[in-house]
GROMACS .gro file of C-alpha atoms in nm:
model
  163
    1MET     CA    1  -2.403  -0.654   1.758
    2ALA     CA    2  -2.273  -1.005   1.735
    3GLU     CA    3  -2.454  -1.260   1.948
    4PRO     CA    4  -2.268  -1.549   2.115
    5GLY     CA    5  -2.197  -1.812   1.850
    6ASP     CA    6  -2.213  -1.568   1.553
    7GLN     CA    7  -1.918  -1.580   1.316
    8VAL     CA    8  -1.642  -1.328   1.378
    9LEU     CA    9  -1.337  -1.267   1.161
   10GLN     CA   10  -0.997  -1.172   1.301
   11VAL     CA   11  -0.857  -0.911   1.062
   12ARG     CA   12  -0.515  -0.748   1.061
   13ILE     CA   13  -0.527  -0.395   0.919
   14THR     CA   14  -0.192  -0.253   0.810
   15LEU     CA   15  -0.123   0.098   0.682
   16ARG     CA   16   0.099   0.029   0.382
   17TYR     CA   17   0.426   0.213   0.317
   18VAL     CA   18   0.446   0.351   0.672
   19ASP     CA   19   0.702   0.152   0.869
   20ASP     CA   20   0.884   0.380   1.109
   21PRO     CA   21   0.704   0.278   1.325
   22PRO     CA   22   0.466   0.039   1.150
   23VAL     CA   23   0.096   0.113   1.190
   24TRP     CA   24  -0.134  -0.186   1.226
   25ARG     CA   25  -0.433  -0.313   1.421
   26GLN     CA   26  -0.574  -0.659   1.485
   27VAL     CA   27  -0.953  -0.646   1.504
   28LEU     CA   28  -1.239  -0.888   1.562
   29ILE     CA   29  -1.522  -0.798   1.323
   30PRO     CA   30  -1.862  -0.966   1.296
   31ALA     CA   31  -1.866  -1.161   0.968
   32ALA     CA   32  -2.218  -1.033   0.893
   33TYR     CA   33  -2.101  -0.670   0.874
   34PRO     CA   34  -2.139  -0.511   0.532
   35LEU     CA   35  -1.826  -0.342   0.398
   36SER     CA   36  -1.981  -0.003   0.478
   37ARG     CA   37  -1.959  -0.096   0.848
   38VAL     CA   38  -1.611  -0.244   0.804
   39HIS     CA   39  -1.516   0.101   0.671
   40ARG     CA   40  -1.637   0.257   0.998
   41VAL     CA   41  -1.437   0.000   1.196
   42VAL     CA   42  -1.120   0.084   1.000
   43GLN     CA   43  -1.179   0.455   1.056
   44ALA     CA   44  -1.224   0.407   1.431
   45VAL     CA   45  -0.932   0.174   1.503
   46MET     CA   46  -0.686   0.357   1.279
   47GLY     CA   47  -0.779   0.699   1.414
   48TRP     CA   48  -0.892   0.854   1.087
   49GLU     CA   49  -1.160   1.125   1.089
   50ASP     CA   50  -1.375   0.986   0.804
   51CYS     CA   51  -1.377   1.308   0.603
   52HIS     CA   52  -1.254   1.166   0.270
   53MET     CA   53  -1.361   0.911   0.010
   54HIS     CA   54  -1.266   0.546   0.042
   55ALA     CA   55  -1.285   0.221  -0.153
   56PHE     CA   56  -1.227  -0.149  -0.096
   57GLN     CA   57  -1.054  -0.365  -0.358
   58ILE     CA   58  -1.128  -0.738  -0.342
   59GLY     CA   59  -1.002  -0.930  -0.640
   60LYS     CA   60  -1.113  -0.738  -0.948
   61THR     CA   61  -1.410  -0.572  -0.774
   62THR     CA   62  -1.402  -0.227  -0.618
   63TYR     CA   63  -1.660  -0.159  -0.346
   64GLY     CA   64  -1.741   0.180  -0.206
   65PRO     CA   65  -2.000   0.451  -0.160
   66ASP     CA   66  -2.163   0.533  -0.493
   67PRO     CA   67  -2.523   0.639  -0.425
   68GLU     CA   68  -2.574   0.784  -0.773
   69GLY     CA   69  -2.402   0.496  -0.952
   70GLU     CA   70  -2.164   0.736  -1.124
   71ILE     CA   71  -1.829   0.596  -1.011
   72GLY     CA   72  -1.902   0.233  -1.093
   73TYR     CA   73  -1.830   0.087  -0.750
   74ALA     CA   74  -2.009  -0.223  -0.630
   75ASP     CA   75  -2.239  -0.132  -0.341
   76GLU     CA   76  -2.049  -0.167  -0.015
   77THR     CA   77  -2.373  -0.169   0.183
   78LYS     CA   78  -2.478  -0.497   0.020
   79ALA     CA   79  -2.147  -0.685   0.037
   80ARG     CA   80  -2.112  -0.869   0.367
   81LEU     CA   81  -1.761  -0.938   0.492
   82ALA     CA   82  -1.836  -1.311   0.520
   83ASP     CA   83  -1.946  -1.321   0.155
   84VAL     CA   84  -1.635  -1.155   0.012
   85ALA     CA   85  -1.359  -1.280   0.243
   86ARG     CA   86  -1.226  -1.605   0.379
   87VAL     CA   87  -0.921  -1.679   0.593
   88ARG     CA   88  -0.608  -1.547   0.415
   89THR     CA   89  -0.812  -1.313   0.193
   90ARG     CA   90  -0.631  -0.984   0.130
   91ILE     CA   91  -0.846  -0.676   0.092
   92GLY     CA   92  -0.718  -0.342  -0.028
   93TYR     CA   93  -0.865  -0.035   0.137
   94GLU     CA   94  -0.777   0.317   0.024
   95TYR     CA   95  -0.872   0.621   0.226
   96ASP     CA   96  -0.837   0.983   0.109
   97PHE     CA   97  -0.774   0.960  -0.264
   98GLY     CA   98  -0.562   1.278  -0.249
   99ASP     CA   99  -0.319   1.153   0.017
  100SER     CA  100  -0.380   0.794  -0.095
  101TRP     CA  101  -0.354   0.610   0.236
  102GLU     CA  102  -0.341   0.245   0.132
  103HIS     CA  103  -0.428  -0.023   0.383
  104GLU     CA  104  -0.417  -0.399   0.359
  105LEU     CA  105  -0.675  -0.602   0.547
  106VAL     CA  106  -0.586  -0.969   0.590
  107VAL     CA  107  -0.836  -1.213   0.733
  108GLU     CA  108  -0.625  -1.412   0.978
  109ALA     CA  109  -0.883  -1.640   1.139
  110ARG     CA  110  -1.250  -1.722   1.173
  111THR     CA  111  -1.397  -1.768   1.519
  112VAL     CA  112  -1.728  -1.726   1.699
  113ALA     CA  113  -1.854  -1.446   1.921
  114GLU     CA  114  -1.816  -1.507   2.292
  115ASP     CA  115  -2.068  -1.421   2.559
  116GLY     CA  116  -1.983  -1.094   2.733
  117GLN     CA  117  -1.751  -0.968   2.455
  118THR     CA  118  -1.833  -0.655   2.256
  119TYR     CA  119  -1.772  -0.658   1.881
  120PRO     CA  120  -1.602  -0.518   1.689
  121ALA     CA  121  -1.299  -0.524   1.918
  122CYS     CA  122  -0.942  -0.408   1.864
  123ILE     CA  123  -0.725  -0.673   2.030
  124ALA     CA  124  -0.374  -0.559   1.931
  125GLY     CA  125  -0.191  -0.291   1.740
  126GLU     CA  126   0.108  -0.066   1.704
  127GLY     CA  127   0.180   0.288   1.589
  128ALA     CA  128  -0.041   0.593   1.550
  129CYS     CA  129  -0.188   0.688   1.214
  130PRO     CA  130  -0.050   0.999   1.047
  131PRO     CA  131  -0.252   1.319   1.081
  132GLU     CA  132  -0.524   1.382   0.825
  133ASP     CA  133  -0.424   1.585   0.519
  134CYS     CA  134  -0.048   1.572   0.581
  135GLY     CA  135   0.035   1.485   0.221
  136GLY     CA  136   0.034   1.107   0.213
  137VAL     CA  137   0.334   0.883   0.275
  138TYR     CA  138   0.588   1.137   0.149
  139GLY     CA  139   0.429   1.431   0.330
  140PHE     CA  140   0.418   1.226   0.649
  141ALA     CA  141   0.788   1.136   0.617
  142GLU     CA  142   0.871   1.504   0.571
  143LEU     CA  143   0.653   1.601   0.868
  144LYS     CA  144   0.830   1.347   1.090
  145GLU     CA  145   1.166   1.484   0.980
  146VAL     CA  146   1.064   1.841   1.061
  147LEU     CA  147   0.921   1.741   1.399
  148ALA     CA  148   1.238   1.547   1.482
  149GLY     CA  149   1.428   1.875   1.482
  150PRO     CA  150   1.744   1.992   1.311
  151ASP     CA  151   1.978   1.759   1.503
  152ARG     CA  152   1.801   1.462   1.347
  153ARG     CA  153   1.824   1.604   0.992
  154GLY     CA  154   2.200   1.624   0.980
  155THR     CA  155   2.245   1.973   1.126
  156ARG     CA  156   2.387   1.972   1.476
  157ARG     CA  157   2.220   2.204   1.723
  158ASP     CA  158   2.544   2.247   1.914
  159ALA     CA  159   2.757   2.320   1.604
  160GLY     CA  160   3.037   2.554   1.702
  161VAL     CA  161   2.966   2.526   2.072
  162GLY     CA  162   3.235   2.357   2.276
  163GLY     CA  163   3.382   2.142   2.002
   0.00000   0.00000   0.00000
């Protein structure tokens, strides 16, 4: 928990390549959080179920879970957000390497925790995340088309009825 006066970063999280509607959240995250906790914040505010692998890309370094040291990721439990990001820093975050949901985290501002406020806090956002395991960006586009119904895919429901 952030105490009043602790550093907090305002981060905009955007799901890349999904824009109809766009999916994004604006979140206040304690700067002392390790990336492993930032991962949990992303999962919560985006509505993911946290049942797939993930990784952060900051500059040339990839951070993620790698308890056996086999993948070659830097340890996300030891990298604090404040140590790897400043205002305007762009962080790549990929979730579900099969569907490849790419997110961009942009640090928009640095502020301090206020008394009576709970952190992390989602302060703005738009759009719902796609369902888990729907096939990535292309599978999601196809799913939306199917759910829209035949009249939205170029086939009229009332074809031949009334003119």
